[in-house]
Tab-separated table of N, CA and C and ligand atoms in Angstrom:
chain	number	residue	atom	x	y	z
G	1	MET	N	8.660	-5.311	-19.398
G	1	MET	CA	7.398	-5.462	-20.135
G	1	MET	C	7.653	-5.479	-21.634
G	2	SER	N	6.926	-6.334	-22.290
G	2	SER	CA	7.145	-6.446	-23.733
G	2	SER	C	6.645	-5.190	-24.458
G	3	LEU	N	7.260	-4.934	-25.559
G	3	LEU	CA	6.866	-3.808	-26.411
G	3	LEU	C	5.482	-4.060	-27.006
G	4	TYR	N	5.150	-5.341	-27.124
G	4	TYR	CA	3.906	-5.729	-27.792
G	4	TYR	C	2.894	-6.270	-26.788
G	5	SER	N	1.631	-5.955	-27.026
G	5	SER	CA	0.565	-6.444	-26.152
G	5	SER	C	0.424	-7.961	-26.301
G	6	GLU	N	-0.238	-8.556	-25.317
G	6	GLU	CA	-0.472	-10.005	-25.407
G	6	GLU	C	-1.278	-10.352	-26.639
G	7	LYS	N	-2.207	-9.474	-26.985
G	7	LYS	CA	-3.057	-9.756	-28.160
G	7	LYS	C	-2.225	-9.760	-29.438
G	8	VAL	N	-1.297	-8.808	-29.551
G	8	VAL	CA	-0.429	-8.782	-30.734
G	8	VAL	C	0.348	-10.098	-30.810
G	9	MET	N	0.922	-10.499	-29.677
G	9	MET	CA	1.721	-11.727	-29.669
G	9	MET	C	0.859	-12.936	-30.016
G	10	ASP	N	-0.361	-12.960	-29.475
G	10	ASP	CA	-1.262	-14.083	-29.734
G	10	ASP	C	-1.609	-14.166	-31.227
G	11	HIS	N	-1.980	-13.028	-31.815
G	11	HIS	CA	-2.362	-13.045	-33.235
G	11	HIS	C	-1.163	-13.254	-34.149
G	12	PHE	N	0.022	-12.880	-33.662
G	12	PHE	CA	1.238	-13.126	-34.444
G	12	PHE	C	1.577	-14.621	-34.417
G	13	LYS	N	1.482	-15.214	-33.222
G	13	LYS	CA	1.866	-16.631	-33.095
G	13	LYS	C	0.786	-17.568	-33.610
G	14	HIS	N	-0.480	-17.163	-33.457
G	14	HIS	CA	-1.591	-18.021	-33.900
G	14	HIS	C	-2.517	-17.209	-34.803
G	15	PRO	N	-2.047	-16.813	-35.959
G	15	PRO	CA	-2.889	-15.958	-36.809
G	15	PRO	C	-4.162	-16.679	-37.266
G	16	ARG	N	-5.280	-15.941	-37.218
G	16	ARG	CA	-6.574	-16.474	-37.669
G	16	ARG	C	-6.731	-16.203	-39.161
G	17	ASN	N	-7.427	-17.087	-39.835
G	17	ASN	CA	-7.828	-16.878	-41.248
G	17	ASN	C	-6.654	-16.783	-42.223
G	18	VAL	N	-5.593	-17.520	-41.950
G	18	VAL	CA	-4.475	-17.542	-42.903
G	18	VAL	C	-4.839	-18.463	-44.053
G	19	GLY	N	-4.499	-18.067	-45.256
G	19	GLY	CA	-4.686	-18.964	-46.395
G	19	GLY	C	-5.240	-18.256	-47.605
G	20	VAL	N	-5.790	-19.073	-48.484
G	20	VAL	CA	-6.242	-18.604	-49.789
G	20	VAL	C	-7.694	-19.042	-49.942
G	21	ILE	N	-8.517	-18.230	-50.606
G	21	ILE	CA	-9.871	-18.666	-50.979
G	21	ILE	C	-9.851	-18.942	-52.479
G	22	GLU	N	-10.238	-20.145	-52.861
G	22	GLU	CA	-10.319	-20.466	-54.291
G	22	GLU	C	-11.495	-19.696	-54.891
G	23	ASN	N	-11.339	-19.207	-56.091
G	23	ASN	CA	-12.364	-18.405	-56.769
G	23	ASN	C	-12.953	-17.319	-55.868
G	24	PRO	N	-12.107	-16.448	-55.373
G	24	PRO	CA	-12.626	-15.404	-54.478
G	24	PRO	C	-13.481	-14.389	-55.236
G	25	ASP	N	-14.343	-13.694	-54.513
G	25	ASP	CA	-15.150	-12.641	-55.146
G	25	ASP	C	-14.371	-11.340	-55.235
G	26	GLY	N	-13.376	-11.202	-54.386
G	26	GLY	CA	-12.540	-10.003	-54.431
G	26	GLY	C	-11.180	-10.314	-53.846
G	27	VAL	N	-10.133	-9.721	-54.451
G	27	VAL	CA	-8.775	-9.903	-53.935
G	27	VAL	C	-8.121	-8.536	-53.859
G	28	GLY	N	-7.410	-8.300	-52.783
G	28	GLY	CA	-6.676	-7.042	-52.662
G	28	GLY	C	-5.256	-7.324	-52.234
G	29	GLU	N	-4.324	-6.706	-52.930
G	29	GLU	CA	-2.930	-6.880	-52.526
G	29	GLU	C	-2.291	-5.512	-52.412
G	30	VAL	N	-1.662	-5.271	-51.278
G	30	VAL	CA	-0.973	-3.995	-51.108
G	30	VAL	C	0.405	-4.255	-50.512
G	31	GLY	N	1.275	-3.303	-50.743
G	31	GLY	CA	2.616	-3.428	-50.193
G	31	GLY	C	3.066	-2.103	-49.628
G	32	ASN	N	4.025	-2.181	-48.754
G	32	ASN	CA	4.632	-0.964	-48.232
G	32	ASN	C	6.010	-0.839	-48.876
G	33	ALA	N	6.174	0.221	-49.642
G	33	ALA	CA	7.404	0.372	-50.420
G	33	ALA	C	8.638	0.449	-49.525
G	34	LYS	N	8.457	0.994	-48.327
G	34	LYS	CA	9.633	1.194	-47.464
G	34	LYS	C	10.163	-0.106	-46.885
G	35	CYS	N	9.269	-0.914	-46.314
G	35	CYS	CA	9.752	-2.137	-45.658
G	35	CYS	C	9.667	-3.339	-46.592
G	36	GLY	N	8.917	-3.215	-47.692
G	36	GLY	CA	8.823	-4.318	-48.653
G	36	GLY	C	7.800	-5.370	-48.263
G	37	ASP	N	7.050	-5.137	-47.181
G	37	ASP	CA	6.068	-6.125	-46.741
G	37	ASP	C	4.827	-6.091	-47.637
G	38	ILE	N	4.234	-7.285	-47.796
G	38	ILE	CA	3.092	-7.419	-48.710
G	38	ILE	C	1.951	-8.150	-48.002
G	39	MET	N	0.741	-7.678	-48.237
G	39	MET	CA	-0.442	-8.325	-47.658
G	39	MET	C	-1.473	-8.572	-48.748
G	40	LYS	N	-2.021	-9.773	-48.742
G	40	LYS	CA	-3.036	-10.118	-49.738
G	40	LYS	C	-4.280	-10.625	-49.017
G	41	ILE	N	-5.434	-10.089	-49.388
G	41	ILE	CA	-6.706	-10.460	-48.742
G	41	ILE	C	-7.646	-11.053	-49.789
G	42	TYR	N	-8.259	-12.169	-49.446
G	42	TYR	CA	-9.245	-12.830	-50.312
G	42	TYR	C	-10.618	-12.746	-49.646
G	43	LEU	N	-11.633	-12.408	-50.436
G	43	LEU	CA	-12.988	-12.299	-49.874
G	43	LEU	C	-13.974	-13.204	-50.592
G	44	LYS	N	-14.872	-13.776	-49.820
G	44	LYS	CA	-16.046	-14.465	-50.350
G	44	LYS	C	-17.222	-13.615	-49.908
G	45	ILE	N	-18.023	-13.159	-50.852
G	45	ILE	CA	-19.089	-12.225	-50.507
G	45	ILE	C	-20.449	-12.801	-50.886
G	46	GLU	N	-21.354	-12.793	-49.927
G	46	GLU	CA	-22.722	-13.266	-50.174
G	46	GLU	C	-23.696	-12.229	-49.668
G	47	ASN	N	-24.575	-11.760	-50.550
G	47	ASN	CA	-25.579	-10.752	-50.177
G	47	ASN	C	-24.968	-9.571	-49.422
G	48	ASP	N	-23.881	-9.039	-49.966
G	48	ASP	CA	-23.236	-7.873	-49.363
G	48	ASP	C	-22.644	-8.134	-47.983
G	49	ILE	N	-22.471	-9.400	-47.645
G	49	ILE	CA	-21.864	-9.769	-46.355
G	49	ILE	C	-20.551	-10.500	-46.640
G	50	ILE	N	-19.555	-10.253	-45.818
G	50	ILE	CA	-18.292	-10.974	-45.967
G	50	ILE	C	-18.460	-12.362	-45.354
G	51	ALA	N	-18.742	-13.318	-46.248
G	51	ALA	CA	-19.028	-14.677	-45.788
G	51	ALA	C	-17.739	-15.366	-45.354
G	52	ASP	N	-16.644	-15.046	-46.032
G	52	ASP	CA	-15.364	-15.628	-45.632
G	52	ASP	C	-14.238	-14.688	-46.043
G	53	VAL	N	-13.155	-14.762	-45.291
G	53	VAL	CA	-11.993	-13.925	-45.595
G	53	VAL	C	-10.741	-14.684	-45.179
G	54	LYS	N	-9.732	-14.614	-46.048
G	54	LYS	CA	-8.441	-15.248	-45.733
G	54	LYS	C	-7.329	-14.268	-46.129
G	55	PHE	N	-6.173	-14.468	-45.516
G	55	PHE	CA	-5.073	-13.578	-45.893
G	55	PHE	C	-3.754	-14.323	-46.018
G	56	GLU	N	-2.878	-13.737	-46.812
G	56	GLU	CA	-1.479	-14.160	-46.879
G	56	GLU	C	-0.663	-12.894	-46.676
G	57	THR	N	0.172	-12.910	-45.665
G	57	THR	CA	1.004	-11.736	-45.406
G	57	THR	C	2.458	-12.136	-45.362
G	58	PHE	N	3.216	-11.470	-46.197
G	58	PHE	CA	4.655	-11.644	-46.199
G	58	PHE	C	5.194	-10.388	-45.536
G	59	GLY	N	5.388	-10.477	-44.224
G	59	GLY	CA	5.770	-9.246	-43.567
G	59	GLY	C	6.108	-9.426	-42.108
G	60	CYS	N	6.214	-8.317	-41.433
G	60	CYS	CA	6.640	-8.316	-40.041
G	60	CYS	C	5.544	-8.870	-39.129
G	61	GLY	N	5.891	-9.104	-37.876
G	61	GLY	CA	4.943	-9.640	-36.905
G	61	GLY	C	3.723	-8.751	-36.724
G	62	SER	N	3.923	-7.436	-36.715
G	62	SER	CA	2.784	-6.532	-36.537
G	62	SER	C	1.852	-6.580	-37.738
G	63	ALA	N	2.417	-6.781	-38.923
G	63	ALA	CA	1.588	-6.880	-40.125
G	63	ALA	C	0.765	-8.168	-40.080
G	64	ILE	N	1.371	-9.245	-39.596
G	64	ILE	CA	0.647	-10.520	-39.491
G	64	ILE	C	-0.452	-10.409	-38.437
G	65	ALA	N	-0.113	-9.849	-37.278
G	65	ALA	CA	-1.121	-9.680	-36.218
G	65	ALA	C	-2.248	-8.762	-36.699
G	66	SER	N	-1.895	-7.700	-37.445
G	66	SER	CA	-2.919	-6.772	-37.948
G	66	SER	C	-3.824	-7.463	-38.959
G	67	SER	N	-3.244	-8.276	-39.843
G	67	SER	CA	-4.067	-8.986	-40.838
G	67	SER	C	-5.022	-9.920	-40.128
G	68	SER	N	-4.495	-10.651	-39.151
G	68	SER	CA	-5.308	-11.616	-38.427
G	68	SER	C	-6.472	-10.918	-37.722
G	69	MET	N	-6.167	-9.858	-36.988
G	69	MET	CA	-7.220	-9.139	-36.261
G	69	MET	C	-8.213	-8.502	-37.237
G	70	ALA	N	-7.706	-7.918	-38.313
G	70	ALA	CA	-8.592	-7.250	-39.273
G	70	ALA	C	-9.565	-8.254	-39.890
G	71	THR	N	-9.086	-9.452	-40.217
G	71	THR	CA	-9.994	-10.439	-40.815
G	71	THR	C	-11.055	-10.856	-39.800
G	72	GLU	N	-10.655	-10.976	-38.529
G	72	GLU	CA	-11.632	-11.323	-37.495
G	72	GLU	C	-12.694	-10.223	-37.362
G	73	LEU	N	-12.256	-8.979	-37.521
G	73	LEU	CA	-13.182	-7.853	-37.338
G	73	LEU	C	-14.192	-7.731	-38.477
G	74	ILE	N	-13.837	-8.202	-39.672
G	74	ILE	CA	-14.768	-8.006	-40.807
G	74	ILE	C	-15.554	-9.260	-41.167
G	75	LYS	N	-15.140	-10.403	-40.644
G	75	LYS	CA	-15.813	-11.655	-41.008
G	75	LYS	C	-17.270	-11.615	-40.566
G	76	GLY	N	-18.177	-11.919	-41.502
G	76	GLY	CA	-19.608	-11.928	-41.186
G	76	GLY	C	-20.245	-10.551	-41.173
G	77	LYS	N	-19.447	-9.525	-41.494
G	77	LYS	CA	-19.963	-8.144	-41.442
G	77	LYS	C	-20.382	-7.673	-42.838
G	78	PRO	N	-21.316	-6.710	-42.884
G	78	PRO	CA	-21.672	-6.122	-44.185
G	78	PRO	C	-20.473	-5.385	-44.791
G	79	LEU	N	-20.445	-5.348	-46.119
G	79	LEU	CA	-19.341	-4.666	-46.811
G	79	LEU	C	-19.187	-3.233	-46.347
G	80	LYS	N	-20.326	-2.557	-46.140
G	80	LYS	CA	-20.223	-1.135	-45.780
G	80	LYS	C	-19.507	-0.952	-44.432
G	81	ASP	N	-19.646	-1.912	-43.534
G	81	ASP	CA	-18.926	-1.827	-42.259
G	81	ASP	C	-17.444	-2.120	-42.460
G	82	ALA	N	-17.154	-3.114	-43.307
G	82	ALA	CA	-15.755	-3.481	-43.552
G	82	ALA	C	-15.008	-2.308	-44.188
G	83	LEU	N	-15.724	-1.552	-45.030
G	83	LEU	CA	-15.092	-0.403	-45.672
G	83	LEU	C	-14.738	0.679	-44.666
G	84	LYS	N	-15.432	0.672	-43.552
G	84	LYS	CA	-15.178	1.711	-42.536
G	84	LYS	C	-14.063	1.328	-41.583
G	85	LEU	N	-13.583	0.092	-41.690
G	85	LEU	CA	-12.546	-0.349	-40.745
G	85	LEU	C	-11.272	0.472	-40.962
G	86	THR	N	-10.824	1.093	-39.898
G	86	THR	CA	-9.602	1.909	-39.996
G	86	THR	C	-8.429	1.167	-39.368
G	87	ASN	N	-7.251	1.589	-39.731
G	87	ASN	CA	-6.075	0.962	-39.122
G	87	ASN	C	-6.031	1.255	-37.618
G	88	GLN	N	-6.563	2.404	-37.198
G	88	GLN	CA	-6.596	2.699	-35.760
G	88	GLN	C	-7.459	1.680	-35.034
G	89	ALA	N	-8.600	1.324	-35.654
G	89	ALA	CA	-9.497	0.350	-35.019
G	89	ALA	C	-8.816	-1.012	-34.906
G	90	VAL	N	-8.046	-1.375	-35.939
G	90	VAL	CA	-7.321	-2.655	-35.904
G	90	VAL	C	-6.297	-2.612	-34.769
G	91	ALA	N	-5.548	-1.507	-34.683
G	91	ALA	CA	-4.523	-1.382	-33.647
G	91	ALA	C	-5.158	-1.388	-32.257
G	92	GLU	N	-6.299	-0.703	-32.113
G	92	GLU	CA	-6.985	-0.690	-30.812
G	92	GLU	C	-7.430	-2.086	-30.411
G	93	ALA	N	-7.972	-2.821	-31.394
G	93	ALA	CA	-8.439	-4.176	-31.103
G	93	ALA	C	-7.279	-5.067	-30.669
G	94	LEU	N	-6.071	-4.695	-31.079
G	94	LEU	CA	-4.877	-5.450	-30.675
G	94	LEU	C	-4.291	-4.907	-29.363
G	95	ASP	N	-5.037	-4.024	-28.709
G	95	ASP	CA	-4.552	-3.347	-27.494
G	95	ASP	C	-3.312	-2.510	-27.772
G	96	GLY	N	-3.264	-1.961	-28.970
G	96	GLY	CA	-2.211	-1.002	-29.307
G	96	GLY	C	-1.029	-1.615	-30.029
G	97	LEU	N	-0.381	-0.756	-30.816
G	97	LEU	CA	0.874	-1.114	-31.490
G	97	LEU	C	1.856	0.007	-31.168
G	98	PRO	N	3.147	-0.289	-31.106
G	98	PRO	CA	4.107	0.802	-30.913
G	98	PRO	C	3.971	1.806	-32.064
G	99	ALA	N	4.198	3.084	-31.775
G	99	ALA	CA	3.956	4.126	-32.782
G	99	ALA	C	4.653	3.827	-34.105
G	100	TYR	N	5.875	3.356	-34.040
G	100	TYR	CA	6.606	3.132	-35.296
G	100	TYR	C	6.138	1.881	-36.021
G	101	LYS	N	5.155	1.169	-35.446
G	101	LYS	CA	4.586	-0.017	-36.100
G	101	LYS	C	3.163	0.240	-36.590
G	102	MET	N	2.669	1.464	-36.409
G	102	MET	CA	1.298	1.754	-36.825
G	102	MET	C	1.126	1.553	-38.330
G	103	HIS	N	2.171	1.831	-39.094
G	103	HIS	CA	2.039	1.702	-40.551
G	103	HIS	C	1.738	0.260	-40.968
G	104	CYS	N	2.094	-0.692	-40.119
G	104	CYS	CA	1.823	-2.093	-40.437
G	104	CYS	C	0.310	-2.346	-40.443
G	105	SER	N	-0.403	-1.668	-39.537
G	105	SER	CA	-1.860	-1.845	-39.504
G	105	SER	C	-2.523	-1.152	-40.692
G	106	VAL	N	-1.852	-0.155	-41.254
G	106	VAL	CA	-2.393	0.529	-42.431
G	106	VAL	C	-2.503	-0.454	-43.604
G	107	LEU	N	-1.558	-1.373	-43.681
G	107	LEU	CA	-1.619	-2.375	-44.757
G	107	LEU	C	-2.934	-3.153	-44.702
G	108	ALA	N	-3.378	-3.502	-43.489
G	108	ALA	CA	-4.608	-4.287	-43.342
G	108	ALA	C	-5.810	-3.480	-43.837
G	109	GLU	N	-5.872	-2.226	-43.426
G	109	GLU	CA	-6.980	-1.366	-43.871
G	109	GLU	C	-6.989	-1.256	-45.391
G	110	GLN	N	-5.825	-1.038	-45.957
G	110	GLN	CA	-5.729	-0.857	-47.413
G	110	GLN	C	-6.055	-2.138	-48.173
G	111	ALA	N	-5.563	-3.269	-47.669
G	111	ALA	CA	-5.766	-4.539	-48.383
G	111	ALA	C	-7.253	-4.896	-48.416
G	112	ILE	N	-7.947	-4.651	-47.301
G	112	ILE	CA	-9.385	-4.955	-47.250
G	112	ILE	C	-10.135	-4.044	-48.221
G	113	ARG	N	-9.808	-2.779	-48.174
G	113	ARG	CA	-10.473	-1.819	-49.050
G	113	ARG	C	-10.230	-2.176	-50.516
G	114	SER	N	-9.007	-2.538	-50.806
G	114	SER	CA	-8.687	-2.842	-52.197
G	114	SER	C	-9.385	-4.130	-52.645
G	115	ALA	N	-9.575	-5.098	-51.735
G	115	ALA	CA	-10.300	-6.329	-52.098
G	115	ALA	C	-11.775	-6.028	-52.350
G	116	ILE	N	-12.350	-5.132	-51.567
G	116	ILE	CA	-13.761	-4.780	-51.770
G	116	ILE	C	-13.921	-3.997	-53.081
G	117	LEU	N	-12.988	-3.115	-53.349
G	117	LEU	CA	-13.054	-2.359	-54.613
G	117	LEU	C	-12.901	-3.306	-55.801
G	118	ASP	N	-12.071	-4.323	-55.649
G	118	ASP	CA	-11.896	-5.331	-56.701
G	118	ASP	C	-13.232	-6.047	-56.950
G	119	TYR	N	-13.924	-6.375	-55.871
G	119	TYR	CA	-15.240	-7.026	-55.976
G	119	TYR	C	-16.228	-6.103	-56.713
G	120	TYR	N	-16.291	-4.846	-56.301
G	120	TYR	CA	-17.197	-3.884	-56.940
G	120	TYR	C	-16.869	-3.744	-58.427
G	121	THR	N	-15.587	-3.643	-58.734
G	121	THR	CA	-15.181	-3.428	-60.123
G	121	THR	C	-15.517	-4.643	-60.981
G	122	LYS	N	-15.167	-5.836	-60.486
G	122	LYS	CA	-15.404	-7.061	-61.261
G	122	LYS	C	-16.884	-7.309	-61.507
G	123	HIS	N	-17.722	-6.871	-60.577
G	123	HIS	CA	-19.152	-7.141	-60.702
G	123	HIS	C	-19.933	-5.922	-61.187
G	124	ASN	N	-19.194	-4.927	-61.674
G	124	ASN	CA	-19.825	-3.703	-62.162
G	124	ASN	C	-20.794	-3.090	-61.172
G	125	ILE	N	-20.420	-3.111	-59.916
G	125	ILE	CA	-21.267	-2.505	-58.885
G	125	ILE	C	-20.778	-1.073	-58.679
G	126	PRO	N	-21.685	-0.117	-58.836
G	126	PRO	CA	-21.236	1.272	-58.642
G	126	PRO	C	-20.842	1.515	-57.187
G	127	PHE	N	-19.769	2.264	-56.990
G	127	PHE	CA	-19.368	2.571	-55.614
G	127	PHE	C	-18.997	4.038	-55.487
G	128	ASP	N	-19.016	4.490	-54.274
G	128	ASP	CA	-18.726	5.875	-53.971
G	128	ASP	C	-17.241	6.165	-54.226
G	129	PRO	N	-16.932	7.069	-55.160
G	129	PRO	CA	-15.514	7.346	-55.449
G	129	PRO	C	-14.741	7.863	-54.253
G	130	GLU	N	-15.456	8.321	-53.231
G	130	GLU	CA	-14.785	8.752	-51.994
G	130	GLU	C	-13.931	7.626	-51.410
G	131	LEU	N	-14.369	6.391	-51.669
G	131	LEU	CA	-13.637	5.240	-51.131
G	131	LEU	C	-12.216	5.191	-51.672
G	132	LEU	N	-12.075	5.559	-52.924
G	132	LEU	CA	-10.755	5.538	-53.536
G	132	LEU	C	-9.864	6.601	-52.912
G	133	LYS	N	-10.496	7.709	-52.587
G	133	LYS	CA	-9.741	8.786	-51.944
G	133	LYS	C	-9.157	8.309	-50.637
G	134	ALA	N	-9.970	7.537	-49.906
G	134	ALA	CA	-9.503	7.029	-48.609
G	134	ALA	C	-8.231	6.218	-48.800
G	135	CYS	N	-8.156	5.478	-49.908
G	135	CYS	CA	-6.951	4.682	-50.153
G	135	CYS	C	-5.744	5.579	-50.418
G	136	GLU	N	-5.961	6.615	-51.186
G	136	GLU	CA	-4.841	7.522	-51.467
G	136	GLU	C	-4.306	8.112	-50.165
G	137	HIS	N	-5.250	8.403	-49.285
G	137	HIS	CA	-4.875	8.993	-48.000
G	137	HIS	C	-3.958	8.049	-47.214
G	138	CYS	N	-4.290	6.732	-47.279
G	138	CYS	CA	-3.464	5.769	-46.536
G	138	CYS	C	-2.040	5.772	-47.076
G	139	GLU	N	-1.921	5.821	-48.390
G	139	GLU	CA	-0.570	5.766	-48.964
G	139	GLU	C	0.283	6.932	-48.476
G	140	GLU	N	-0.380	8.058	-48.283
G	140	GLU	CA	0.384	9.220	-47.792
G	140	GLU	C	0.963	8.974	-46.405
G	141	ASP	N	0.247	8.123	-45.628
G	141	ASP	CA	0.671	7.888	-44.247
G	141	ASP	C	1.920	7.030	-44.127
G	142	GLU	N	2.285	6.387	-45.206
G	142	GLU	CA	3.369	5.403	-45.078
G	142	GLU	C	4.700	6.036	-44.780
J	1	LIG	FE1	6.520	-3.558	-42.886
J	1	LIG	FE2	5.457	-3.914	-40.513
J	1	LIG	S1	7.498	-3.381	-40.967
J	1	LIG	S2	4.460	-3.894	-42.422
């Protein structure tokens, strides 16, 4: 039996929402210092809804599958829901990741959060500082 679920393999081989959004409303880029992998998320936001999302991931298969699944999970959703997306939820939606690959899904959670914070900052929209704390927490997990 493969180490990876069919869903992981599917999203790795056929990633959804790969690419760049021109003039995005928010961009988030995060990296994992240990493995050197990088994930970048672009958002188009309309009326507090994620109208479009694209990603570029320079990283391992689990990071690509996580980015793909995470973008599918937040597309068309309100920002407040996207902010609640956890790496565990991404991994669950992929029918699990091996324990030593969980950190790859953390990149997806962080990149989305950082893109939304970029949107809030650029548009002078006040946001709950607790959100920033959540990001610090992710970095500790790496
Ligand atoms: Fe670096 Fe997966 S090994 S994100």
